[in-house]
CSV table of C-alpha atoms in Angstrom, one decimal:
chain,number,residue,atom,x,y,z
O,3,MET,CA,10.1,13.0,-30.1
O,4,ASN,CA,11.3,10.9,-27.2
O,5,THR,CA,8.8,8.1,-26.6
O,6,SER,CA,10.8,6.0,-24.2
O,7,SER,CA,9.9,5.9,-20.6
O,8,PRO,CA,12.4,6.5,-17.8
O,9,ILE,CA,14.0,3.3,-16.5
O,10,LYS,CA,13.1,2.5,-12.9
O,11,ILE,CA,15.8,2.2,-10.3
O,12,ALA,CA,14.6,-1.3,-9.5
O,13,ASP,CA,15.0,-2.3,-13.2
O,14,ARG,CA,18.6,-1.0,-13.1
O,15,VAL,CA,19.3,-2.9,-9.9
O,16,ARG,CA,17.8,-6.1,-11.4
O,17,ALA,CA,20.0,-5.7,-14.5
O,18,THR,CA,23.0,-5.5,-12.1
O,19,ILE,CA,21.9,-8.7,-10.4
O,20,GLU,CA,21.5,-10.4,-13.8
O,21,ARG,CA,25.1,-9.6,-14.6
O,22,GLY,CA,26.1,-11.7,-11.6
O,23,PHE,CA,26.0,-9.4,-8.6
O,24,LYS,CA,24.5,-11.0,-5.5
O,25,LYS,CA,21.4,-9.5,-3.9
O,26,LYS,CA,22.9,-9.9,-0.4
O,27,ALA,CA,26.0,-8.0,-1.3
O,28,ILE,CA,24.2,-5.1,-2.8
O,29,ALA,CA,21.8,-5.0,0.2
O,30,GLU,CA,24.7,-5.0,2.6
O,31,HIS,CA,26.5,-2.2,0.7
O,32,ILE,CA,23.4,0.1,0.9
O,33,GLY,CA,22.6,-0.9,4.5
O,34,LEU,CA,19.4,-2.9,4.0
O,35,SER,CA,18.3,-6.4,5.1
O,36,ARG,CA,17.5,-8.8,2.3
O,37,PRO,CA,13.8,-8.7,2.9
O,38,THR,CA,13.8,-4.9,2.8
O,39,PHE,CA,15.9,-5.0,-0.3
O,40,ASP,CA,13.5,-7.4,-2.0
O,41,ALA,CA,10.6,-5.1,-1.0
O,42,ARG,CA,12.4,-2.2,-2.6
O,43,LEU,CA,12.9,-4.2,-5.8
O,44,LYS,CA,9.2,-5.1,-5.8
O,45,ASP,CA,7.7,-1.6,-5.2
O,46,ASN,CA,10.5,0.6,-6.4
O,47,SER,CA,10.2,2.8,-3.3
O,48,TRP,CA,13.9,3.7,-2.6
O,49,GLN,CA,14.9,6.2,0.0
O,50,HIS,CA,17.1,9.1,-1.0
O,51,ALA,CA,20.1,7.8,1.0
O,52,GLU,CA,19.8,4.4,-0.7
O,53,ILE,CA,19.7,6.0,-4.1
O,54,GLU,CA,22.8,7.9,-3.3
O,55,LYS,CA,24.6,4.7,-2.3
O,56,LEU,CA,23.5,2.9,-5.5
O,57,ILE,CA,24.9,5.8,-7.5
O,58,ARG,CA,28.2,5.7,-5.6
O,59,LEU,CA,28.4,2.0,-6.3
O,60,GLY,CA,27.8,2.6,-10.0
O,61,ILE,CA,24.7,0.5,-10.1
O,62,ILE,CA,22.4,3.4,-11.3
């Protein structure tokens, strides 16, 4: 039985930031302002296009 819960996208992005990537750089690569990027991290409400870009960047 698998009792683990799926990892949220925001958690994976935070893990990337903890490895040394800058929030500003990630936000620019996916086409977001820093305030919008911070809001996405807080509420984990990513748009499909943003998720696709995060996948292409290898973040998720």
